Tab-separated table of C-alpha atoms and ligand atoms in Angstrom:
chain	number	residue	atom	x	y	z
L	6	MET	CA	-17.849	33.341	-12.300
L	7	THR	CA	-17.203	29.324	-10.479
L	8	THR	CA	-17.448	26.412	-12.250
L	9	LEU	CA	-18.003	22.569	-11.230
L	10	ASP	CA	-15.003	20.802	-12.234
L	11	ASP	CA	-16.100	17.290	-13.282
L	12	SER	CA	-13.157	15.297	-12.307
L	13	THR	CA	-12.797	16.092	-9.021
L	14	PRO	CA	-15.474	14.039	-7.164
L	15	ALA	CA	-17.509	14.860	-4.383
L	16	VAL	CA	-17.034	11.447	-2.189
L	17	PRO	CA	-12.794	11.800	-0.753
L	18	PRO	CA	-10.773	8.962	-2.373
L	19	LEU	CA	-9.633	6.550	-0.422
L	20	VAL	CA	-6.478	7.297	0.007
L	21	ILE	CA	-3.408	7.233	2.496
L	22	ALA	CA	-1.010	10.103	0.723
L	23	ILE	CA	2.661	9.706	2.488
L	24	ASP	CA	5.082	12.591	1.222
L	25	GLY	CA	8.527	13.569	1.826
L	26	PRO	CA	12.059	14.016	0.953
L	27	ALA	CA	14.632	11.330	-0.678
L	28	ALA	CA	15.724	8.135	2.114
L	29	SER	CA	13.303	9.069	4.635
L	30	GLY	CA	11.876	5.517	4.647
L	31	LYS	CA	8.480	6.882	3.561
L	32	SER	CA	8.447	3.882	0.576
L	33	SER	CA	9.470	1.001	3.473
L	34	VAL	CA	6.265	3.156	5.168
L	35	ALA	CA	4.259	3.105	2.971
L	36	ARG	CA	4.646	-0.892	1.374
L	37	GLU	CA	4.438	-1.871	5.349
L	38	LEU	CA	1.343	0.231	5.370
L	39	ALA	CA	-0.914	-0.892	2.639
L	40	ALA	CA	0.134	-4.606	3.159
L	41	HIS	CA	-1.074	-4.436	6.712
L	42	LEU	CA	-4.137	-2.917	5.341
L	43	GLY	CA	-4.553	-4.594	2.177
L	44	TRP	CA	-4.912	-1.818	0.526
L	45	THR	CA	-2.483	-1.228	-2.972
L	46	TYR	CA	0.884	0.618	-2.725
L	47	VAL	CA	1.524	2.711	-5.434
L	48	ASN	CA	5.737	4.573	-5.107
L	49	THR	CA	4.981	7.075	-7.940
L	50	GLY	CA	8.650	7.804	-7.548
L	51	ASN	CA	9.073	4.943	-9.424
L	52	MET	CA	6.662	6.380	-11.953
L	53	TYR	CA	9.203	9.144	-12.260
L	54	ARG	CA	11.990	6.770	-13.014
L	55	ALA	CA	10.654	5.108	-15.664
L	56	ALA	CA	10.122	8.806	-17.220
L	57	THR	CA	13.333	9.110	-16.907
L	58	LEU	CA	14.913	5.565	-17.603
L	59	ALA	CA	12.900	5.488	-21.162
L	60	VAL	CA	14.706	9.363	-21.412
L	61	ILE	CA	18.464	7.552	-20.867
L	62	LEU	CA	17.815	4.508	-22.665
L	63	ALA	CA	16.623	7.061	-25.948
L	64	ASP	CA	19.840	8.291	-25.723
L	65	ALA	CA	18.204	12.032	-24.728
L	66	ASP	CA	19.646	14.405	-22.312
L	67	PRO	CA	17.474	14.752	-19.625
L	68	THR	CA	17.770	18.414	-18.818
L	69	ASP	CA	16.791	19.421	-22.652
L	70	GLU	CA	12.860	19.110	-22.023
L	71	SER	CA	11.928	19.226	-25.535
L	72	ALA	CA	14.468	15.974	-25.831
L	73	VAL	CA	12.162	14.644	-22.663
L	74	LEU	CA	9.117	15.466	-23.917
L	75	GLU	CA	9.829	13.848	-27.992
L	76	VAL	CA	10.918	11.024	-26.303
L	77	ILE	CA	7.601	10.496	-23.203
L	78	ASP	CA	5.052	11.497	-26.245
L	79	ARG	CA	6.267	8.263	-28.322
L	80	THR	CA	6.393	6.016	-25.511
L	81	GLU	CA	3.546	3.950	-23.571
L	82	PHE	CA	3.708	3.841	-19.484
L	83	THR	CA	1.011	1.975	-18.379
L	84	CYS	CA	0.439	1.391	-14.198
L	85	PRO	CA	-1.207	-2.325	-13.612
L	86	VAL	CA	-1.790	-3.890	-10.031
L	87	ARG	CA	0.312	-6.834	-9.316
L	88	ASP	CA	0.265	-8.742	-6.181
L	89	GLY	CA	-1.356	-5.446	-4.311
L	90	ARG	CA	1.519	-3.081	-5.835
L	91	SER	CA	1.512	-0.709	-8.416
L	92	VAL	CA	3.755	-1.766	-11.342
L	93	ILE	CA	5.393	0.748	-13.784
L	94	LEU	CA	5.231	-0.424	-17.138
L	95	VAL	CA	7.331	1.124	-20.203
L	96	ASN	CA	6.104	0.564	-23.622
L	97	GLY	CA	4.306	-3.384	-22.035
L	98	ALA	CA	8.219	-4.593	-20.415
L	99	ASP	CA	8.476	-3.931	-16.509
L	100	VAL	CA	11.688	-1.809	-15.435
L	101	ASP	CA	11.180	-2.434	-11.951
L	102	GLY	CA	14.799	-3.308	-11.658
L	103	GLU	CA	16.283	-0.955	-13.567
L	104	LEU	CA	14.694	2.107	-11.368
L	105	ASN	CA	17.455	2.666	-8.924
L	106	SER	CA	20.774	2.962	-10.904
L	107	GLU	CA	23.327	5.586	-10.699
L	108	PRO	CA	21.950	7.185	-13.897
L	109	VAL	CA	18.240	7.156	-12.856
L	110	ASN	CA	19.121	8.795	-9.676
L	111	LYS	CA	21.001	11.568	-11.153
L	112	ALA	CA	19.036	12.304	-14.466
L	113	VAL	CA	15.714	11.989	-12.180
L	114	SER	CA	14.911	15.131	-10.999
L	115	HIS	CA	15.098	17.248	-14.138
L	116	VAL	CA	12.866	15.537	-16.085
L	117	ALA	CA	10.642	15.303	-12.794
L	118	ARG	CA	10.718	19.487	-13.013
L	119	ILE	CA	8.658	19.199	-16.800
L	120	PRO	CA	5.208	20.265	-16.395
L	121	LYS	CA	3.666	18.081	-19.287
L	122	VAL	CA	5.699	14.981	-18.004
L	123	ARG	CA	4.073	15.137	-14.346
L	124	ALA	CA	0.397	15.977	-15.856
L	125	ILE	CA	1.073	12.501	-17.661
L	126	LEU	CA	1.414	10.622	-14.459
L	127	LEU	CA	-0.768	12.467	-12.471
L	128	ASP	CA	-3.666	10.879	-14.647
L	129	LEU	CA	-1.964	7.756	-14.445
L	130	GLN	CA	-1.569	7.995	-10.553
L	131	ARG	CA	-5.237	9.868	-10.315
L	132	GLY	CA	-6.490	6.365	-11.867
L	133	ILE	CA	-4.839	4.145	-9.872
L	134	GLY	CA	-6.252	5.896	-6.368
L	135	ARG	CA	-10.083	6.608	-7.555
L	136	SER	CA	-9.847	2.840	-8.614
L	137	GLN	CA	-9.064	1.479	-5.341
L	138	PRO	CA	-7.911	2.237	-2.293
L	139	SER	CA	-4.241	3.064	-2.020
L	140	VAL	CA	-1.188	4.085	-0.106
L	141	MET	CA	0.209	6.459	-2.532
L	142	GLU	CA	3.649	7.876	-1.582
L	143	GLY	CA	6.073	10.601	-3.451
L	144	ARG	CA	6.275	14.501	-2.917
L	145	ASP	CA	3.033	15.985	-4.263
L	146	ILE	CA	0.452	13.700	-3.310
L	147	GLY	CA	-1.139	15.220	-0.388
L	148	THR	CA	-0.781	18.998	-2.980
L	149	VAL	CA	-1.704	17.725	-6.231
L	150	ILE	CA	-2.327	14.661	-6.776
L	151	PHE	CA	-4.794	13.990	-3.803
L	152	PRO	CA	-5.494	16.907	-2.150
L	153	ASP	CA	-8.985	16.060	-0.560
L	154	ALA	CA	-7.322	12.588	0.483
L	155	PRO	CA	-8.328	12.471	4.011
L	156	TRP	CA	-5.165	11.046	5.512
L	157	LYS	CA	-2.011	12.735	4.619
L	158	PHE	CA	1.400	12.394	6.220
L	159	TYR	CA	5.045	13.826	5.907
L	160	ILE	CA	7.712	11.361	6.484
L	161	ASP	CA	10.883	13.316	6.786
L	162	ALA	CA	14.676	12.368	8.942
L	163	SER	CA	17.117	14.874	9.282
L	164	GLU	CA	19.412	14.765	5.947
L	165	GLU	CA	22.370	13.276	7.716
L	166	VAL	CA	20.103	10.331	8.521
L	167	ARG	CA	18.584	9.581	4.929
L	168	ALA	CA	22.285	9.882	3.503
L	169	LYS	CA	23.072	7.313	5.759
L	170	ARG	CA	20.103	4.673	5.402
L	171	ARG	CA	20.811	5.406	1.408
L	172	GLY	CA	24.161	4.106	1.556
L	173	LEU	CA	23.251	1.193	4.258
L	174	GLN	CA	20.908	0.459	1.022
L	175	GLY	CA	24.055	-0.003	-1.663
L	176	LEU	CA	23.331	2.893	-3.861
L	177	THR	CA	25.254	6.071	-4.929
L	178	ASP	CA	22.929	8.824	-4.547
L	179	SER	CA	23.162	12.701	-4.485
L	180	VAL	CA	19.601	12.957	-1.456
L	181	ARG	CA	21.114	16.815	-1.038
L	182	ASP	CA	20.939	17.419	-4.704
L	183	ARG	CA	17.365	16.204	-5.475
L	184	ASP	CA	16.129	17.202	-2.498
L	185	ARG	CA	17.065	20.773	-3.272
L	186	MET	CA	15.487	20.607	-6.695
L	187	ASP	CA	12.757	18.506	-5.598
L	188	SER	CA	11.760	21.723	-3.493
L	189	THR	CA	12.872	24.530	-5.852
L	190	ARG	CA	10.968	23.301	-8.822
L	191	LYS	CA	7.825	25.511	-9.914
L	192	THR	CA	5.821	22.681	-10.527
L	193	ALA	CA	5.042	20.797	-7.793
L	194	PRO	CA	6.998	20.753	-5.382
L	195	LEU	CA	8.321	18.918	-2.476
L	196	MET	CA	6.396	19.869	0.864
L	197	ALA	CA	4.479	18.896	3.305
L	198	ALA	CA	0.924	20.006	2.428
L	199	ALA	CA	-0.510	22.774	5.159
L	200	ASP	CA	-3.221	19.456	6.822
L	201	ALA	CA	-0.162	16.797	6.665
L	202	VAL	CA	1.382	15.125	9.979
L	203	VAL	CA	5.129	15.752	9.313
L	204	VAL	CA	6.469	12.419	10.943
L	205	ASP	CA	10.182	12.828	11.750
L	206	SER	CA	11.796	10.067	11.060
L	207	SER	CA	15.500	10.072	12.298
L	208	GLU	CA	15.410	8.352	15.314
L	209	MET	CA	12.910	5.803	14.539
L	210	ASN	CA	13.420	1.856	13.163
L	211	LEU	CA	10.826	1.301	10.537
L	212	ALA	CA	8.550	-0.478	13.034
L	213	GLU	CA	8.421	2.575	15.647
L	214	VAL	CA	7.407	5.019	12.585
L	215	VAL	CA	5.044	2.155	11.513
L	216	ALA	CA	3.337	1.863	14.194
L	217	HIS	CA	3.238	5.746	15.113
L	218	VAL	CA	1.252	6.265	11.738
L	219	ARG	CA	-1.102	3.707	12.953
L	220	ALA	CA	-1.605	5.321	16.107
L	221	LEU	CA	-2.375	8.778	14.528
L	222	LEU	CA	-4.341	7.056	11.281
L	223	ALA	CA	-6.879	5.606	14.536
L	224	SER	CA	-6.866	8.738	15.801
L	225	ARG	CA	-7.776	10.589	12.704
L	226	SER	CA	-11.217	8.071	11.711
L	227	PHE	CA	-9.592	5.758	10.269
L	228	PRO	CA	-11.009	1.997	11.665
L	229	GLU	CA	-8.535	-1.033	11.668
L	230	THR	CA	-11.657	-2.804	11.692
L	231	GLY	CA	-14.300	-2.880	8.983
L	232	PRO	CA	-15.212	-1.406	5.864
L	233	VAL	CA	-13.456	1.835	5.824
L	234	GLN	CA	-15.092	5.000	4.924
L	235	ALA	CA	-13.526	8.457	4.306
L	236	PRO	CA	-14.558	10.837	6.426
L	237	ALA	CA	-16.969	13.904	5.833
L	238	ALA	CA	-14.541	16.310	4.444
L	239	SER	CA	-14.833	19.743	6.778
L	240	ALA	CA	-16.421	23.182	5.478
W	19	CDP	O1	13.300	6.690	-3.082
W	19	CDP	P1	13.514	7.957	-3.122
W	19	CDP	O2	12.439	9.252	-2.016
W	19	CDP	O3	14.748	8.547	-3.136
W	19	CDP	O4	12.806	9.057	-4.098
W	19	CDP	P2	11.405	8.145	-5.142
W	19	CDP	O5	10.518	8.567	-4.697
W	19	CDP	O6	12.209	7.095	-6.253
W	19	CDP	O7	11.929	9.614	-6.414
W	19	CDP	C1	12.254	10.127	-7.227
W	19	CDP	C2	12.481	10.950	-7.914
W	19	CDP	O8	11.384	11.335	-8.761
W	19	CDP	C3	12.433	12.435	-6.809
W	19	CDP	O9	13.552	12.766	-6.569
W	19	CDP	C4	11.095	13.397	-7.783
W	19	CDP	O10	12.004	13.805	-8.403
W	19	CDP	C5	10.648	12.829	-8.200
W	19	CDP	N1	9.428	12.148	-8.116
W	19	CDP	C6	8.071	13.714	-7.755
W	19	CDP	O11	8.904	14.634	-8.524
W	19	CDP	N2	7.131	13.636	-7.628
W	19	CDP	C7	6.903	12.399	-7.021
W	19	CDP	N3	5.553	12.717	-6.344
W	19	CDP	C8	7.480	11.453	-6.452
W	19	CDP	C9	8.555	11.162	-7.247
């Protein structure tokens, strides 16, 4: 029997989904695009990083699922929008400055593979995307969070280029290990949605990637001026 899912609205959300592996440049592209459009910028990686930070601060083992869930269950995560971007608060505190530390880089993919953690953050992410036009970046936005998003991109770059970009940011981060864990997990693995446009940014700078994505949007029923309406879903 087919049932109607009340949680799935008939109108496609005003969401531009940007997925991709670690250090592919998707955050910079999503931020620039959101600023240009006046849409809300949503970095879902920061939500997983905030959950991981809570686990680390509680001295729990990020690889122990029940220990992680015990911490997550007693922690409140909220996502107010400030200055055009969604901010993740942990028990009301802004933890932005602590999200890219080495311990968080090391542990985040362990925490992110736990289905219940993903379910909690999925609700937050859908809440934002359904309430305002958003450019949302992550690993599973086009596949799981907003499979009905009218505009989807998968920003990639070679492993060498990505490792180099992360190094230039002055961060120690084993992007290869995180990618392996993110792409092999059972729940919401990192992958391009079947209907996403894949952009290889290895040979492009940020301005070139943003210009390329904007040109692709313009060719996909995305008006640069005037009221924006999602195109009707094709049958
Ligand atoms: O900035 P970078 O691309 O290195 O990573 P991030 O977007 O901050 O994401 C950090 C980690 O969170 C990823 O390695 C994934 O394990 C997890 N993540 C996820 O599972 N799903 C998302 N939608 C976003 C991030």
